[in-house]
Short mmCIF file of C-alpha atoms and ligand atoms in Angstrom, two decimals:
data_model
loop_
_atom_site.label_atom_id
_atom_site.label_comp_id
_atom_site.label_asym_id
_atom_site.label_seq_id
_atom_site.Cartn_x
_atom_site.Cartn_y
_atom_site.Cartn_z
CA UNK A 221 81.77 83.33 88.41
CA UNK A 222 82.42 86.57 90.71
CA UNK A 223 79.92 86.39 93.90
CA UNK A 224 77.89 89.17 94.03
CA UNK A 225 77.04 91.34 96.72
CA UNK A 226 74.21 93.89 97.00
CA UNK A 227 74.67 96.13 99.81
CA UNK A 228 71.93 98.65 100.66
CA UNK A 229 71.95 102.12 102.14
CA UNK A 230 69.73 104.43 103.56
CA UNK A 231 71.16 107.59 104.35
CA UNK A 232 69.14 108.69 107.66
CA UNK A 233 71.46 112.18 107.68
CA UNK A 234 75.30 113.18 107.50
CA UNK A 235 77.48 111.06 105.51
CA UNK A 236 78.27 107.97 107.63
CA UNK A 237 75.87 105.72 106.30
CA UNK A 238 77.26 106.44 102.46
CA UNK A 239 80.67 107.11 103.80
CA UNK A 240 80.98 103.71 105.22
CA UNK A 241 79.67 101.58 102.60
CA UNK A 242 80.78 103.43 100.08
CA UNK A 243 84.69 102.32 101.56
CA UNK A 244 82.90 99.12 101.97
CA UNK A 245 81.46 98.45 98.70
CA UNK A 246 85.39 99.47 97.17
CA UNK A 247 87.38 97.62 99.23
CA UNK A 248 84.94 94.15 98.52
CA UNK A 249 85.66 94.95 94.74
CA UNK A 250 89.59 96.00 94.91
CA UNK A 251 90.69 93.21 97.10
CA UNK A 252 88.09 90.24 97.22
CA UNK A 253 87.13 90.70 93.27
CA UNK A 254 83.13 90.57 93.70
CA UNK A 255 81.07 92.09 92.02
CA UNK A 256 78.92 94.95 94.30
CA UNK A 257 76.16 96.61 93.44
CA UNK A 258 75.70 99.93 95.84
CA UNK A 259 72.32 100.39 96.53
CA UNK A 260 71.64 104.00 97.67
CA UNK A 261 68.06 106.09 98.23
CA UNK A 262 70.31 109.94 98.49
CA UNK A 263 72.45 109.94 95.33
CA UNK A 264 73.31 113.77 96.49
CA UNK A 265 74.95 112.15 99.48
CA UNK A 266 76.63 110.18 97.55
CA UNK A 267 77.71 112.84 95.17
CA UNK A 268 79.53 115.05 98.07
CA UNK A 269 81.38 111.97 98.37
CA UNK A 270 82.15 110.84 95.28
CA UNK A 271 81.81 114.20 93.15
CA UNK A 272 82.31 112.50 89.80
CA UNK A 273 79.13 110.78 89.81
CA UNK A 274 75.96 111.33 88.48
CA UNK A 275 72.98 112.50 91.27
CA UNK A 276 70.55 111.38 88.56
CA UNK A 277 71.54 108.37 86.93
CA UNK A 278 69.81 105.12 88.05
CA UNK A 279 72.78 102.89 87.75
CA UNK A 280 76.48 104.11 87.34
CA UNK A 281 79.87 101.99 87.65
CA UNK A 282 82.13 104.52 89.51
CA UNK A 283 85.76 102.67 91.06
CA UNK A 284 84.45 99.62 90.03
CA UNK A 285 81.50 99.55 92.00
CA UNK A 286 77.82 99.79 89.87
CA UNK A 287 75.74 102.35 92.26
CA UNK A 288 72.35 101.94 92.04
CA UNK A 289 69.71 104.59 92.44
CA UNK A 290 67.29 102.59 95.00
CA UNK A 291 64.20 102.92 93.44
CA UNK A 292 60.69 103.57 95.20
CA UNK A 293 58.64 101.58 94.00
CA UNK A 294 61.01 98.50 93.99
CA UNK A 295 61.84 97.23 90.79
CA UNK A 296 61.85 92.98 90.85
CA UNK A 297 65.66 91.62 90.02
CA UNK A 298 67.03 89.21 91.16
CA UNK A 299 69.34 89.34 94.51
CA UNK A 300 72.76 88.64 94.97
CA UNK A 301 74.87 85.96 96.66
CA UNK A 302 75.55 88.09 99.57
CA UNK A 303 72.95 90.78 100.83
CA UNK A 304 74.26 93.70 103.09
CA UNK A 305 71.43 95.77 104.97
CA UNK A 306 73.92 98.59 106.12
CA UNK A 307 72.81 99.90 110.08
CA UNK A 308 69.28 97.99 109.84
CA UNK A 309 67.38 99.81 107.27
CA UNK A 310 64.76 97.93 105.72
CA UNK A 311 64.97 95.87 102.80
CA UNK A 312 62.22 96.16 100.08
CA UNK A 313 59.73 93.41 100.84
CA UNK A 314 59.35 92.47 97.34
CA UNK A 315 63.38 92.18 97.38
CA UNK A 316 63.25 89.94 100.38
CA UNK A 317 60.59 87.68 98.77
CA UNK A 318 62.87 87.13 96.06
CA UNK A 319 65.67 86.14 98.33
CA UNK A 320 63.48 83.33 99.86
CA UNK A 321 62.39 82.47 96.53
CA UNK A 322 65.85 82.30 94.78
CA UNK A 323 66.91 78.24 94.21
CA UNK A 324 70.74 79.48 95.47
CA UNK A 325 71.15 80.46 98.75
CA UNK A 326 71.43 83.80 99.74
CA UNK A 327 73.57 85.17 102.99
CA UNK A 328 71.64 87.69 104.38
CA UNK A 329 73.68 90.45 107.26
CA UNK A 330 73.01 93.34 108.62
CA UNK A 331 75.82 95.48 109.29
CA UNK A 332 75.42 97.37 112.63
CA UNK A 333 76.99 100.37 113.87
CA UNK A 334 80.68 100.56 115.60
CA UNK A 335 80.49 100.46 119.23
CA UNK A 336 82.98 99.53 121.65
CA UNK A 337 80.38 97.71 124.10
CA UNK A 338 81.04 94.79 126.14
CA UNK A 339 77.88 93.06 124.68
CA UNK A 340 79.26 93.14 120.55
CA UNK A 341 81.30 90.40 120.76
CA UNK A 342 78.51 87.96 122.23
CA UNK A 343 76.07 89.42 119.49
CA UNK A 344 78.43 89.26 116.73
CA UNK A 345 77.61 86.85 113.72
CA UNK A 346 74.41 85.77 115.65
CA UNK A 347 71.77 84.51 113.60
CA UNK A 348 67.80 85.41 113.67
CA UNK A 349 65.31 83.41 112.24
CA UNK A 350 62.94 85.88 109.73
CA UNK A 351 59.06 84.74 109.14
CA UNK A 352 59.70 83.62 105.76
CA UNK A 353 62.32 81.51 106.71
CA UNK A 354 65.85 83.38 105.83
CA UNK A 355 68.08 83.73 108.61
CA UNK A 356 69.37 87.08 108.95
CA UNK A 357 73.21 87.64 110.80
CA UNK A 358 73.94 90.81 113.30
CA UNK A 359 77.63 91.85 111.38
CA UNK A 360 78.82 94.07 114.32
CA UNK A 361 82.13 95.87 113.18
CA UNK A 362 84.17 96.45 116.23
CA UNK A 363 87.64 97.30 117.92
CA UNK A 364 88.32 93.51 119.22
CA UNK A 365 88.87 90.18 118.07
CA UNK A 366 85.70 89.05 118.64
CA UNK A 367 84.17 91.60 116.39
CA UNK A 368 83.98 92.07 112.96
CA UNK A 369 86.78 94.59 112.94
CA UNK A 370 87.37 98.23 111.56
CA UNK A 371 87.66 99.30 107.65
CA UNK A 372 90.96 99.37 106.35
CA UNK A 373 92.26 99.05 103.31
CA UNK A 374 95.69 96.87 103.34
CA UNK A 375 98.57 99.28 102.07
CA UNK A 376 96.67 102.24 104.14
CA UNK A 377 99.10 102.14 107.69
CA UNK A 378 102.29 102.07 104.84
CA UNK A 379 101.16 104.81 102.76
CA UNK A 380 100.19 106.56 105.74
CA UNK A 381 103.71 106.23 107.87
CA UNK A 382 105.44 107.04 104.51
CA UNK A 383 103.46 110.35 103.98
CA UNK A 384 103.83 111.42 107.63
CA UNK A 385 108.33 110.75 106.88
CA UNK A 386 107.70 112.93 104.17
CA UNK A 387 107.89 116.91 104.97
CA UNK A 388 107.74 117.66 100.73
CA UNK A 389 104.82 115.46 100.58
CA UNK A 390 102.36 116.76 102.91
CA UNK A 391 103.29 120.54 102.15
CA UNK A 392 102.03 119.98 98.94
CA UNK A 393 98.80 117.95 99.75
CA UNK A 394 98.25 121.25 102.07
CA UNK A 395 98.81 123.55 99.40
CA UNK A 396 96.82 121.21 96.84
CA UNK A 397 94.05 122.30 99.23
CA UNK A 398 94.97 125.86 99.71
CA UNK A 399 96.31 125.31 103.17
CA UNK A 400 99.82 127.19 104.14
CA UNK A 401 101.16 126.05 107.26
CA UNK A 402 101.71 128.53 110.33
CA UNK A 403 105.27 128.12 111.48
CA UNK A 404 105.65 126.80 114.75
CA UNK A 405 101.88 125.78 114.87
CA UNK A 406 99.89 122.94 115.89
CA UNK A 407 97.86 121.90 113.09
CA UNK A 408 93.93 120.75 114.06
CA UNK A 409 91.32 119.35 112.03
CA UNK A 410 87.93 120.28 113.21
CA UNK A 411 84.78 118.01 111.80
CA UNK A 412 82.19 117.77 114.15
CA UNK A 413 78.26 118.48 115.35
CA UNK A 414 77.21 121.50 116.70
CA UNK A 415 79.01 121.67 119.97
CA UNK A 416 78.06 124.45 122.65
CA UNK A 417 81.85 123.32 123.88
CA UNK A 418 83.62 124.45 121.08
CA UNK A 419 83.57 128.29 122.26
CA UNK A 420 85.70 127.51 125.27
CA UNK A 421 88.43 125.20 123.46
CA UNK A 422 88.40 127.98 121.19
CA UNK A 423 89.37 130.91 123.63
CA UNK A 424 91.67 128.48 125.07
CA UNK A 425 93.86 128.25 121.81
CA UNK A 426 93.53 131.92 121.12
CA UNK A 427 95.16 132.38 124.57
CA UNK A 428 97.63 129.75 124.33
CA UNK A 429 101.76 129.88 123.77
CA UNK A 430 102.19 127.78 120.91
CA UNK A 431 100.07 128.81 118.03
CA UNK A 432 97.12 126.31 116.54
CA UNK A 433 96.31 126.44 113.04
CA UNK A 434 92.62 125.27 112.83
CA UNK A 435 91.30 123.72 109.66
CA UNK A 436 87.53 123.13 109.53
CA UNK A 437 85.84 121.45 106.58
CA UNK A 438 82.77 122.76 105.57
CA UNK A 439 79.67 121.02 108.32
CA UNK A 440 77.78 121.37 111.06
CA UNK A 441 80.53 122.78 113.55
CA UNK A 442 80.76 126.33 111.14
CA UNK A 443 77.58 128.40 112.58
CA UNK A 444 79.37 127.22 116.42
CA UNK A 445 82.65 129.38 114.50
CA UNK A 446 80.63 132.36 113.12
CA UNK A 447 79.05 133.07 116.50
CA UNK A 448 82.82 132.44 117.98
CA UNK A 449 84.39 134.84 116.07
CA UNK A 450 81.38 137.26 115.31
CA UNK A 451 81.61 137.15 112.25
CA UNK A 452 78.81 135.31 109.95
CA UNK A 453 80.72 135.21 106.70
CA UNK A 454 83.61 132.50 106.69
CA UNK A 455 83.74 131.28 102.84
CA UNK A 456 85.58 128.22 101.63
CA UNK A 457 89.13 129.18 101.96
CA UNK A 458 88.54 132.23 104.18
CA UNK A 459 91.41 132.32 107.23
CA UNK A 460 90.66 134.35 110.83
CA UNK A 461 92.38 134.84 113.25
CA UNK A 462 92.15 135.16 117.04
CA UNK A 463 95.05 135.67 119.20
CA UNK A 464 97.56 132.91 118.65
CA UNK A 465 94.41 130.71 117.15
CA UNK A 466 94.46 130.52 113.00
CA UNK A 467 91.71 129.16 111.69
CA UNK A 468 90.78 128.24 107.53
CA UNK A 469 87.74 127.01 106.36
CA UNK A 470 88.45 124.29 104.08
CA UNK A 471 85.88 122.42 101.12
CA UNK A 472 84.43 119.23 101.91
CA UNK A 473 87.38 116.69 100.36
CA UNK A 474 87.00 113.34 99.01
CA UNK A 475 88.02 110.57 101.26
CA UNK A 476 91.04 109.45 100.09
CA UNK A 477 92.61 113.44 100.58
CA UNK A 478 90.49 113.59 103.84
CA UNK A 479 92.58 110.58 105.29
CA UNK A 480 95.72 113.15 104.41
CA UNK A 481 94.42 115.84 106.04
CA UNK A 482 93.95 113.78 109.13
CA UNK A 483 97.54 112.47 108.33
CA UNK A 484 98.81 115.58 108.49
CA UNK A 485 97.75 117.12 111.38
CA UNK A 486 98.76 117.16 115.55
CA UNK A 487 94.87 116.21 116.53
CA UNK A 488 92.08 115.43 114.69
CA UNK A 489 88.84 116.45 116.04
CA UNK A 490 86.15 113.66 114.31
CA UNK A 491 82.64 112.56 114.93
CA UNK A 492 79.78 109.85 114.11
CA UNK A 493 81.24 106.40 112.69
CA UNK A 494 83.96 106.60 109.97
CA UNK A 495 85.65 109.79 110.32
CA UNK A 496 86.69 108.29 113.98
CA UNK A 497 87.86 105.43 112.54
CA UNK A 498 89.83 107.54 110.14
CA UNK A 499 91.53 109.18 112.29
CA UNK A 500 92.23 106.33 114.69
CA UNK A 501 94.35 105.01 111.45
CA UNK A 502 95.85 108.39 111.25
CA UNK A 503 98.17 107.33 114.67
CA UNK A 504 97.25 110.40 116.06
CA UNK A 505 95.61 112.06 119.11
CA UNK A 506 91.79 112.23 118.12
CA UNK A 507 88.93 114.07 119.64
CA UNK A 508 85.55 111.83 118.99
CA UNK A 509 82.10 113.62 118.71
CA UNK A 510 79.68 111.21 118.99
CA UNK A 511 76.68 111.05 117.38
CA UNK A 512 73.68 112.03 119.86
CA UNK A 513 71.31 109.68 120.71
CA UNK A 514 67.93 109.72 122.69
CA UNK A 515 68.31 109.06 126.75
CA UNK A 516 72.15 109.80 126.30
CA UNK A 517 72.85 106.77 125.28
CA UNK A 518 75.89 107.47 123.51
CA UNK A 519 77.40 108.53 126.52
CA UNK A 520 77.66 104.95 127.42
CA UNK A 521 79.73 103.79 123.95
CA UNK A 522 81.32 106.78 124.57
CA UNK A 523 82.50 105.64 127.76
CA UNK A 524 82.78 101.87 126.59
CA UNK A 525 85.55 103.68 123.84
CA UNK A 526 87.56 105.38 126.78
CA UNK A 527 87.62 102.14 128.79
CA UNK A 528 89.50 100.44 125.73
CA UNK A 529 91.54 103.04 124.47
CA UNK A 530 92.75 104.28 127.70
CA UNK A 531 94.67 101.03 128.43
CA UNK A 532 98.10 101.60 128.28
CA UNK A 533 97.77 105.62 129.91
CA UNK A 534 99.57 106.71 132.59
CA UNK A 535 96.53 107.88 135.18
CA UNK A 536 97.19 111.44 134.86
CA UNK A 537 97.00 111.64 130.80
CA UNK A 538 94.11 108.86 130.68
CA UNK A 539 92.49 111.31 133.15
CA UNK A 540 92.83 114.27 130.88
CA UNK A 541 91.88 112.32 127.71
CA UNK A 542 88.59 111.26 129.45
CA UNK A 543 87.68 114.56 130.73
CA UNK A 544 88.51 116.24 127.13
CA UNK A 545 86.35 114.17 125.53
CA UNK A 546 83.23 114.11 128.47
CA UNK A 547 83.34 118.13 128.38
CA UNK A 548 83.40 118.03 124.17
CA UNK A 549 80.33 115.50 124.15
CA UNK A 550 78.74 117.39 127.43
CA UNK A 551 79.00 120.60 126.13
CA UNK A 552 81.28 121.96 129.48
CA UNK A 553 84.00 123.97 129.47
CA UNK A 554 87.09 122.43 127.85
CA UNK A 555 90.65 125.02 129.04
CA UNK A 556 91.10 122.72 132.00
CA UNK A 557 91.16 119.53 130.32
CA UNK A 558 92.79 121.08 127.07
CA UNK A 559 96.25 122.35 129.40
CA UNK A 560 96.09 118.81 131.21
CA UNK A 561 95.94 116.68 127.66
CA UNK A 562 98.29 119.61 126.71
CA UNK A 563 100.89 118.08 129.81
CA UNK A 564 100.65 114.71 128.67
CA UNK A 565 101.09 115.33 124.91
CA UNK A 566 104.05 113.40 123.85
CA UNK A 567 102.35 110.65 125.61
CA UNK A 568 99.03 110.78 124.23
CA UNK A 569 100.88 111.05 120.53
CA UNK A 570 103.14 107.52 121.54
CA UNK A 571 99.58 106.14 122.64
CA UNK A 572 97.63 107.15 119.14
CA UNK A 573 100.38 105.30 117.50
CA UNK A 574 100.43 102.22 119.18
CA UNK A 575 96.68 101.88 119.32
CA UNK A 576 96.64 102.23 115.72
CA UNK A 577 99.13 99.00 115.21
CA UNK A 578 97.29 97.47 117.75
CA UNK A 579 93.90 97.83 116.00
CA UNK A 580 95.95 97.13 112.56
CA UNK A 581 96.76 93.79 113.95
CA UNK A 582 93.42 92.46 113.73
CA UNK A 583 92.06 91.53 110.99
CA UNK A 584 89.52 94.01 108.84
CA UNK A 585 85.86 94.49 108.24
CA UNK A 586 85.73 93.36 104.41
CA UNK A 587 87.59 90.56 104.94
CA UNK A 588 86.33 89.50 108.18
CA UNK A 589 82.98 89.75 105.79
CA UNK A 590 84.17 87.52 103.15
CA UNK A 591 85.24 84.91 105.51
CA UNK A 592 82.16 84.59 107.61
CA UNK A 593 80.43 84.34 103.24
CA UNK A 594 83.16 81.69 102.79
CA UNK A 595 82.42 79.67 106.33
CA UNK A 596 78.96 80.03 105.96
CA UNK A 597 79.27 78.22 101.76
O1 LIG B 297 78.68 112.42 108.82
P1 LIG B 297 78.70 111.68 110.10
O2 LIG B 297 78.21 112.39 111.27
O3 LIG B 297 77.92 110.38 109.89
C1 LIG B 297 77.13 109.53 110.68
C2 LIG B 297 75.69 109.65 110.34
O4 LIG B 297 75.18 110.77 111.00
C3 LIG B 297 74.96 108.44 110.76
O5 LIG B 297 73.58 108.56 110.57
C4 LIG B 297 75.27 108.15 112.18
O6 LIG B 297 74.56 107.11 112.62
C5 LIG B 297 76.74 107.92 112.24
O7 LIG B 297 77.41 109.12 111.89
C6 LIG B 297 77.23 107.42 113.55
O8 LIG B 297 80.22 111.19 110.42
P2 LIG B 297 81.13 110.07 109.76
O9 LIG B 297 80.65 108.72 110.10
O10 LIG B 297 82.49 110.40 110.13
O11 LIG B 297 80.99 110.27 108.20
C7 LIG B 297 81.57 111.33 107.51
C8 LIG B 297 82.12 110.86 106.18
O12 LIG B 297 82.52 111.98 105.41
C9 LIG B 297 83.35 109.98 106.34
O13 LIG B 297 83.32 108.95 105.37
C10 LIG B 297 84.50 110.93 106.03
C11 LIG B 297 83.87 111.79 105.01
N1 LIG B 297 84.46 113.12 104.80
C12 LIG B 297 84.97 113.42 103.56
O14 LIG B 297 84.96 112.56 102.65
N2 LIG B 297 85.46 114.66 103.33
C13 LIG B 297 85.52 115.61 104.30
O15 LIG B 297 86.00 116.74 104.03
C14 LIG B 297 85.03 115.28 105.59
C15 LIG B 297 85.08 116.29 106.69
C16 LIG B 297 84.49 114.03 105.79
#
């Protein structure tokens, strides 16, 4: 028999929370062959990312994983071999009960969020004793050994190196989204919060030599553009321009053409969890929004990020990468450190590259899951 795997997800806002164990929940079925039921309270979430399914249906089998409407008030059923609790939301109690209660044992985790702190590794797989009984494990994903690792699917560094040989290719995954590439330009993705930075990146590209093409799926980061350019009306599709700056508003893509896009372009601008990860696998220079947290305390994992990635930097370009990505999460003015990242830019692209095959040498989240399952038989 399959072992079966319920993972459950609360979607507190955004897509991260779906995003991630949505990719999760796949990979487990695709490459490990268990059976996963997706247990999700925001099937419109789930719908932006997956637009084939069905918002109201209370259980659906979409890429081989059965999605489950998470119903309120719990229905009783019995739980699976493995039990996920994605980023510490709370398990119904009835569902718990029947954990303790269930003659086979059941490995309960809960995944955490990605941080590049010192403390992960010395948390990581760490048990805590529940009041029923069950022991509960911290999963902490993670960009070192010690960790739990980063998502990523097995053929995806292959498929991506072969797209990025292949000119035909990725002009027509840009036209398949209605993109047509600006000679000569630098092509930027743009997902992120609303950043009181972005005006002064902005007027830097507009006022730049080379031109930048800016493409900006539909989010958060638009009403920062409208005010930018003045104007309050940017439709999917709709292209501006400012100066040498293009920009196109694109639609919100599924996953799998999202990784292209960030495949495809010079630098990707990301935020929150997985779309960072993304576009770490990407092998190209990234901008990281993070998301905000009370008493700043995302500045530190910001900073505990920088410290790991910046290994490797020449001073001067680890300098400018630092101070890029402070002023972007500070909201400060960003021309100075954009012409100094600018100066160090076939640098910073060799360094995206070999972080990536650095990071792809360890080994990744699902299976780093399955094995601590398989240990802890
Ligand atoms: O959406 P995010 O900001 O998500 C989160 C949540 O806010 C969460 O609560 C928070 O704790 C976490 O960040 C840190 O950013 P993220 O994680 O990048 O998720 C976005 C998902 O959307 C990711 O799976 C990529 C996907 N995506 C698409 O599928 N198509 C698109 O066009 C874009 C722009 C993104």
């Amino acid at each position: 028999m399959r072992p079966t795997w319920d993972i459950f997800c609360s979607v507190v806002d955004n897509y991260g929370d779906i995003g991630v164990t949505w990719r999760l929940a796949r990979q487990l079925v695709a490459e490990h062959k268990v059976a996963v039921r997706l247990w999700v309270d925001d099937l419109g979430a789930f719908v932006r990312l997956c637009p084939q399914a069905n918002p109201e249906a209370a259980q659906q089998l979409q890429q081989g994983v059965e999605i489950r409407q998470w119903p309120a008030p719990w229905q009783p059923l019995e739980p699976a071999d493995v039990v996920i609790e994605a980023f510490a939301c709370q398990l119904p109690e009835a569902y718990v009960a029947a954990m303790a209660a269930r003659p086979a044992k059941v490995l309960w985790l809960n995944l955490e969020y990605l941080s590049a702190e010192d403390w992960v590794e010395g948390c990581h797989g760490l048990p805590s004793l529940q009041s029923n009984g069950l022991q509960k494990f911290f999963f902490f994903p993670g960009f070192t050994a010690g960790s739990g690792g980063l998502l990523r699917e097995p053929e995806l560094l292959a498929q991506r190196q072969a797209f990025q040989a292949d000119q035909a290719a990725r002009d027509a995954f840009l036209c398949s989204i209605g993109v047509e590439p600006v000679a000569g330009a630098r092509l930027i993705s743009l997902f992120a919060y609303e950043n009181k930075a972005l005006a002064s990146w902005l007027d830097a590209l507009a006022a730049d030599s080379q031109p930048s093409q800016l493409l900006v799926p539909e989010g958060r980061i638009l009403a920062d553009l409208h005010v930018w350019l003045g104007d309050g009306s940017l439709p999917v599709g709709a292209t501006r321009q400012r100066g040498q700056l293009h920009i196109q508003v694109l639609p919100f893509i599924q996953q799998d053409q999202y990784d292209r896009l960030l495949w495809c372009c010079d630098l990707n601008a990301v935020r929150g969890e997985d779309s960072f990860v993304r576009a770490q696998w990407a092998g190209r220079p990234l901008l990281w929004h993070i998301y905000q947290q009370t008493e700043n305390v995302h500045l530190e994992k910001l900073e505990a990020f920088l410290a790991l990635y910046k290994e490797g930097l020449s001073p001067a370009a680890s300098e400018a990468l630092a101070d890029f990505w402070r002023a972007w999460n500070n909201g400060e003015a960003m021309a100075d450190s954009w012409q100094r990242l600018l100066g160090s830019w076939p640098e910073q692209a060799e360094h995206a590259e070999d972080w990536c095959l650095a990071r792809a040498s360890q080994t990744d989240l699902a299976t780093t899951l399955v094995q601590f399952y398989l240990n802890w038989l």
